Coordinates of C-alpha atoms and ligand atoms in Angstrom, one line a residue:
X244 CA 83.7 -194.3 113.6
X245 CA 85.7 -192.5 110.8
X246 CA 83.5 -190.7 108.3
X247 CA 85.3 -190.2 105.0
X248 CA 82.7 -187.9 103.5
X249 CA 82.9 -185.5 106.4
X250 CA 86.7 -185.7 106.4
X251 CA 86.8 -184.7 102.7
X252 CA 84.4 -181.8 103.3
X253 CA 86.4 -180.4 106.2
X254 CA 89.7 -181.0 104.6
X255 CA 88.8 -179.1 101.5
X256 CA 87.7 -176.1 103.6
X257 CA 90.9 -176.3 105.7
X258 CA 93.1 -176.5 102.6
X259 CA 91.3 -173.5 101.0
X260 CA 91.7 -171.5 104.2
X261 CA 95.4 -172.3 104.5
X262 CA 96.4 -171.9 100.8
X263 CA 94.3 -168.9 100.1
X264 CA 94.9 -167.9 96.5
X265 CA 98.5 -169.0 96.6
X266 CA 100.1 -171.7 94.4
X267 CA 100.8 -175.2 95.8
X268 CA 103.1 -178.0 94.8
X269 CA 102.7 -181.6 95.6
X270 CA 105.3 -184.4 95.6
X271 CA 103.4 -187.4 94.3
X272 CA 105.1 -190.8 94.3
X273 CA 101.9 -192.6 93.2
X274 CA 101.4 -194.3 96.5
X275 CA 98.0 -194.2 98.1
X276 CA 99.0 -191.5 100.7
X277 CA 100.6 -189.0 98.4
X278 CA 98.0 -189.5 95.6
X279 CA 95.1 -189.0 98.0
X280 CA 96.8 -185.9 99.4
X281 CA 97.5 -184.6 95.9
X282 CA 94.0 -185.2 94.7
X283 CA 92.4 -183.6 97.8
X284 CA 94.5 -180.4 97.3
X285 CA 93.7 -180.5 93.6
X286 CA 90.0 -180.6 94.4
X287 CA 90.5 -177.7 96.9
X288 CA 92.6 -175.3 94.8
X289 CA 92.3 -176.7 91.2
X290 CA 94.7 -175.2 88.7
X291 CA 96.8 -173.6 91.4
X292 CA 98.2 -177.1 92.2
X293 CA 101.2 -178.5 90.4
X294 CA 102.0 -182.1 91.1
X295 CA 105.6 -183.2 90.8
X296 CA 106.9 -186.6 90.1
X297 CA 110.6 -186.9 90.9
X298 CA 112.2 -189.8 89.2
X299 CA 115.0 -190.7 91.6
X300 CA 115.9 -193.9 89.8
X301 CA 114.7 -195.9 92.7
X302 CA 111.2 -196.7 91.6
X303 CA 109.7 -200.1 90.6
X304 CA 109.5 -201.3 87.0
X305 CA 107.1 -199.1 85.1
X306 CA 106.2 -196.9 88.1
X307 CA 107.2 -193.5 86.6
X308 CA 105.0 -194.0 83.6
X309 CA 102.1 -195.3 85.8
X310 CA 102.2 -192.3 88.1
X311 CA 102.5 -189.7 85.4
X312 CA 99.6 -191.3 83.4
X313 CA 97.4 -191.6 86.5
X314 CA 97.9 -187.9 87.4
X315 CA 97.1 -186.9 83.8
X316 CA 93.9 -189.0 83.8
X317 CA 92.9 -187.1 87.0
X318 CA 93.5 -183.8 85.1
X319 CA 96.2 -182.7 87.5
X320 CA 98.8 -180.4 86.2
X321 CA 102.0 -182.5 86.4
X322 CA 105.7 -181.8 86.2
X323 CA 108.2 -184.7 85.7
X324 CA 111.7 -184.3 87.1
X325 CA 114.4 -186.6 86.1
X326 CA 116.9 -186.6 89.0
X327 CA 118.3 -190.2 88.7
X328 CA 121.9 -189.2 88.4
X329 CA 121.7 -186.7 91.3
X330 CA 120.1 -189.2 93.6
X331 CA 122.7 -191.9 92.9
X332 CA 125.5 -189.4 93.5
X333 CA 124.3 -188.7 97.0
X334 CA 124.3 -192.4 97.9
X335 CA 127.9 -192.9 96.9
X336 CA 129.9 -194.3 99.8
X337 CA 126.9 -194.4 102.2
X338 CA 126.2 -197.7 103.9
X339 CA 124.4 -196.8 107.1
X340 CA 120.6 -197.1 106.9
X341 CA 119.8 -193.8 108.6
X342 CA 122.6 -192.0 106.7
X343 CA 121.1 -193.2 103.5
X344 CA 117.6 -192.0 104.6
X345 CA 119.0 -188.6 105.4
X346 CA 120.8 -188.4 102.1
X347 CA 117.6 -189.3 100.3
X348 CA 115.6 -186.8 102.4
X349 CA 118.0 -183.9 101.8
X350 CA 118.1 -184.5 98.0
X351 CA 114.4 -184.9 97.8
X352 CA 113.6 -181.7 99.6
X353 CA 116.3 -179.7 97.7
X354 CA 114.9 -181.0 94.4
X355 CA 111.4 -180.1 95.4
X356 CA 112.5 -176.7 96.7
X357 CA 114.1 -176.0 93.3
X358 CA 110.9 -176.9 91.6
X359 CA 108.8 -174.8 94.0
X360 CA 111.1 -171.8 93.4
X361 CA 110.8 -172.1 89.7
X362 CA 107.1 -172.2 89.9
X363 CA 107.0 -169.5 92.6
X364 CA 105.3 -171.7 95.1
X365 CA 105.0 -171.3 98.8
X366 CA 103.4 -174.5 100.0
X367 CA 104.2 -178.1 99.4
X368 CA 101.8 -181.0 100.0
X369 CA 102.9 -184.2 101.5
X370 CA 101.0 -187.5 102.2
X371 CA 102.4 -187.9 105.7
X372 CA 100.1 -190.1 107.8
X373 CA 99.9 -190.7 111.5
X374 CA 102.0 -193.9 111.6
X375 CA 104.9 -192.0 109.9
X376 CA 104.8 -189.3 112.6
X377 CA 104.4 -191.8 115.5
X378 CA 107.3 -194.1 114.5
X379 CA 109.6 -191.2 113.7
X380 CA 108.9 -189.4 117.0
X381 CA 109.4 -192.8 118.8
X382 CA 112.8 -193.1 117.1
X383 CA 111.9 -196.3 115.3
X384 CA 113.0 -194.7 112.1
X385 CA 113.3 -191.2 110.6
X386 CA 110.7 -191.3 108.0
X387 CA 111.8 -189.1 105.1
X388 CA 108.7 -187.0 105.1
X389 CA 108.6 -186.1 108.7
X390 CA 110.4 -182.9 109.3
X391 CA 109.0 -180.5 111.9
X392 CA 108.5 -183.3 114.4
X393 CA 112.2 -184.0 114.4
X394 CA 113.3 -180.4 114.6
X395 CA 113.9 -179.6 110.9
X396 CA 112.3 -176.4 109.8
X397 CA 110.8 -177.0 106.3
X398 CA 111.3 -173.3 105.6
X399 CA 115.0 -173.9 105.5
X400 CA 114.3 -175.6 102.2
X401 CA 112.2 -172.6 101.1
X402 CA 108.6 -173.6 101.7
X403 CA 105.8 -174.3 104.2
X404 CA 104.2 -177.8 104.4
X405 CA 100.6 -178.9 104.0
X406 CA 99.9 -182.4 105.3
X407 CA 96.1 -183.1 105.0
X408 CA 96.4 -186.7 106.1
X409 CA 98.6 -186.4 109.1
X410 CA 95.8 -187.5 111.5
X411 CA 94.8 -190.6 109.6
X412 CA 96.1 -194.2 109.5
X413 CA 96.4 -196.2 106.3
X414 CA 92.9 -197.9 106.4
X415 CA 91.3 -194.4 106.7
X416 CA 93.4 -193.1 103.9
X417 CA 92.0 -195.9 101.7
X418 CA 88.5 -195.0 102.7
X419 CA 89.2 -191.4 101.7
X420 CA 90.6 -192.6 98.4
X421 CA 87.4 -194.6 97.7
X422 CA 85.2 -191.6 98.8
X423 CA 87.1 -189.4 96.3
X424 CA 86.4 -192.0 93.6
X425 CA 90.1 -192.6 92.9
X426 CA 90.8 -195.7 90.8
X427 CA 91.3 -199.1 92.5
X428 CA 94.9 -199.3 91.5
X429 CA 95.4 -196.3 93.8
X430 CA 92.9 -196.8 96.7
X431 CA 94.1 -200.5 97.1
X432 CA 97.7 -199.9 96.2
X433 CA 100.3 -201.8 98.2
X434 CA 102.3 -199.4 100.4
X435 CA 105.7 -198.5 99.0
X436 CA 108.2 -196.4 101.0
X437 CA 109.2 -192.9 99.9
X438 CA 112.9 -193.7 99.6
X439 CA 111.7 -196.7 97.5
X440 CA 114.2 -199.4 96.5
X441 CA 117.0 -197.6 98.3
X442 CA 115.7 -199.2 101.5
X443 CA 115.8 -202.6 99.9
X444 CA 119.5 -202.5 98.8
X445 CA 121.4 -203.2 102.0
X446 CA 124.6 -201.2 102.1
X447 CA 125.6 -198.8 99.3
X448 CA 123.0 -198.0 96.7
X449 CA 124.2 -198.2 93.1
X450 CA 122.3 -198.3 89.8
X451 CA 123.5 -201.9 89.3
X452 CA 122.2 -203.1 92.7
X453 CA 118.9 -201.2 92.2
X454 CA 118.5 -203.0 88.8
X455 CA 118.8 -206.4 90.6
X456 CA 116.3 -205.6 93.4
X457 CA 113.9 -204.0 90.9
X458 CA 113.8 -207.2 88.8
X459 CA 113.4 -209.4 92.0
X460 CA 110.6 -207.1 93.2
X461 CA 108.8 -207.5 89.9
X462 CA 109.0 -211.3 90.2
X463 CA 107.8 -211.3 93.8
X464 CA 104.9 -208.9 93.0
X465 CA 103.8 -211.0 90.0
X466 CA 103.9 -214.3 91.9
X467 CA 102.1 -213.0 95.0
X468 CA 99.4 -210.8 93.4
X469 CA 96.6 -213.0 94.5
X470 CA 97.6 -213.3 98.2
X471 CA 96.1 -210.0 99.2
X472 CA 98.9 -209.3 101.6
X473 CA 99.8 -205.9 102.9
X474 CA 103.3 -205.7 101.5
X475 CA 105.3 -208.1 99.3
X476 CA 108.8 -207.4 98.2
X477 CA 112.5 -208.4 97.7
X478 CA 115.6 -207.2 99.5
X479 CA 119.2 -207.4 98.1
X480 CA 121.8 -208.2 100.7
X481 CA 125.1 -206.6 101.1
X482 CA 127.1 -209.8 101.4
X483 CA 127.5 -212.7 99.1
X484 CA 127.1 -216.5 99.2
X485 CA 128.4 -219.4 97.2
X486 CA 126.3 -221.0 94.5
X487 CA 126.6 -222.8 91.2
X488 CA 126.0 -221.1 87.9
X489 CA 126.6 -222.7 84.6
X490 CA 128.3 -225.6 86.4
X491 CA 130.8 -223.4 88.2
X492 CA 131.1 -222.4 91.8
X493 CA 130.5 -218.7 92.2
X494 CA 130.0 -216.0 94.8
X495 CA 126.7 -214.4 94.1
X496 CA 124.0 -212.2 95.4
X497 CA 121.4 -213.1 98.1
X498 CA 117.8 -212.0 97.9
X499 CA 115.4 -212.1 100.8
X500 CA 111.6 -212.2 100.1
X501 CA 109.3 -210.5 102.6
X502 CA 105.5 -211.0 102.5
X503 CA 103.6 -209.6 105.4
X504 CA 100.0 -209.0 106.7
X505 CA 99.2 -205.8 108.5
X506 CA 96.5 -203.2 108.7
X507 CA 98.4 -200.1 109.7
X508 CA 102.1 -201.0 109.3
X509 CA 102.7 -200.5 113.1
X510 CA 102.6 -204.3 113.6
X511 CA 102.9 -207.0 111.0
X512 CA 102.9 -210.8 110.6
X513 CA 104.9 -212.8 108.2
X514 CA 102.5 -214.6 105.9
X515 CA 102.6 -218.4 105.8
X516 CA 102.9 -218.5 102.0
X517 CA 102.3 -221.8 100.2
X518 CA 105.6 -223.5 99.6
X519 CA 104.9 -223.9 95.8
X520 CA 104.7 -220.1 95.5
X521 CA 108.0 -219.6 97.4
X522 CA 109.7 -222.3 95.3
X523 CA 108.5 -220.6 92.1
X524 CA 109.8 -217.2 93.3
X525 CA 113.1 -218.7 94.2
X526 CA 113.4 -220.5 90.8
X527 CA 112.5 -217.4 88.8
X528 CA 114.8 -215.0 90.8
X529 CA 117.8 -217.3 90.5
X530 CA 117.1 -218.0 86.8
X531 CA 116.1 -214.5 85.6
X532 CA 118.7 -212.6 87.6
X533 CA 122.1 -214.1 86.7
X534 CA 124.0 -212.6 89.7
X535 CA 121.6 -214.1 92.3
X536 CA 122.5 -217.6 93.8
X537 CA 120.4 -217.7 96.9
X538 CA 116.8 -216.8 97.8
X539 CA 115.6 -216.6 101.4
X540 CA 112.2 -216.1 103.0
X541 CA 111.8 -213.9 106.1
X542 CA 109.6 -215.5 108.7
X543 CA 109.9 -212.7 111.3
X544 CA 106.9 -210.6 112.6
X545 CA 107.0 -206.9 113.5
X546 CA 107.9 -206.6 116.3
X547 CA 110.7 -207.7 116.8
X548 CA 111.6 -206.9 113.2
X549 CA 110.4 -203.9 111.2
X550 CA 108.7 -204.5 107.8
X551 CA 111.6 -203.0 105.8
X552 CA 115.2 -204.2 106.4
X553 CA 116.5 -200.6 106.8
Ligands
XMP797 P1 108.9 -200.3 109.0 O1 110.0 -200.9 108.2 O2 109.3 -199.2 109.9 O3 107.9 -199.7 108.0 O4 108.2 -201.4 109.8 C1 106.5 -199.4 108.3 C2 105.9 -198.9 107.0 O5 106.5 -197.7 106.6 C3 107.2 -197.9 105.3 N1 108.4 -197.1 105.4 C4 108.6 -195.9 104.9 N2 107.9 -195.1 104.2 N3 109.6 -193.5 104.1 C5 108.3 -193.9 103.8 O6 107.6 -193.2 103.1 C6 110.4 -194.2 104.9 O7 111.5 -193.8 105.2 C7 109.9 -195.5 105.3 N4 110.5 -196.5 106.0 C8 109.5 -197.5 106.1 C9 107.3 -199.4 105.1 O8 107.3 -199.7 103.7 C10 106.1 -199.9 105.8 O9 104.9 -199.8 105.0

């Protein structure tokens, strides 16, 4: 049986031993994994930790403000980096899912490496958990925050890596979050992938497409808040379909809604969501986002699908 209290005690000692009196930087996206990792290290090394929030332009509505505010409330020294333009530039012309992930990963680590250099920092903290490592090693996907296991030496980016949660699965991370007294919005937060909305725009990622999927995501999250499901989101397709807008036949965007139950993200079941909720989502998405003419619901479990589309 996992004991969160013991885990925290041992973790603090381990982190202190590894970091010594050196400075540490933590990439915090606001998700439960990276926030727990950041807070643990903050507890272990205090002022010697700088948390970094990289705004890559791919976050959900209001997310940047939420994360920066949360870190502030936790008294963690925080640095905000606006890298939106640079991230969109690396996606230009890339349509392959893994190529997009690699482009994200490379930009992410270079941005972090630059910040670490400016702050003269040797270690970076990551919220990598066991499922990330297992699935990447198995070849299911190359999770952006798994480096050494796929043969990338993090020192090539200029730092060493500290991953205090790498032996835990998501439910255990949530227990640690509760043990640490983190707010509910963090401990119970819905998982959201590191490369964010870039995984939910099929094909090339552009600011315009991200704006469409961001709005659709907001609608899906608002309408499904009470379901208590593991992940609820929208995906923008790369192809178009016919529809009718303002009485005219048009070719417009297609959005798929995905709502799944899972405990550890390794397997998942599509939720049988009440039809009225799905209808309301479809009505809102096609009314509030002018370019969308069609809204689909994904009924596939994992396996054979994955949770994300890319
Ligand atoms: P899949 O799509 O592989 O996703 O069934 C399993 C879980 O991992 C999340 N996910 C990612 N998280 N970087 C991340 O930080 C990634 O590249 C990535 N790909 C998928 C996904 O949202 C789900 O919770």
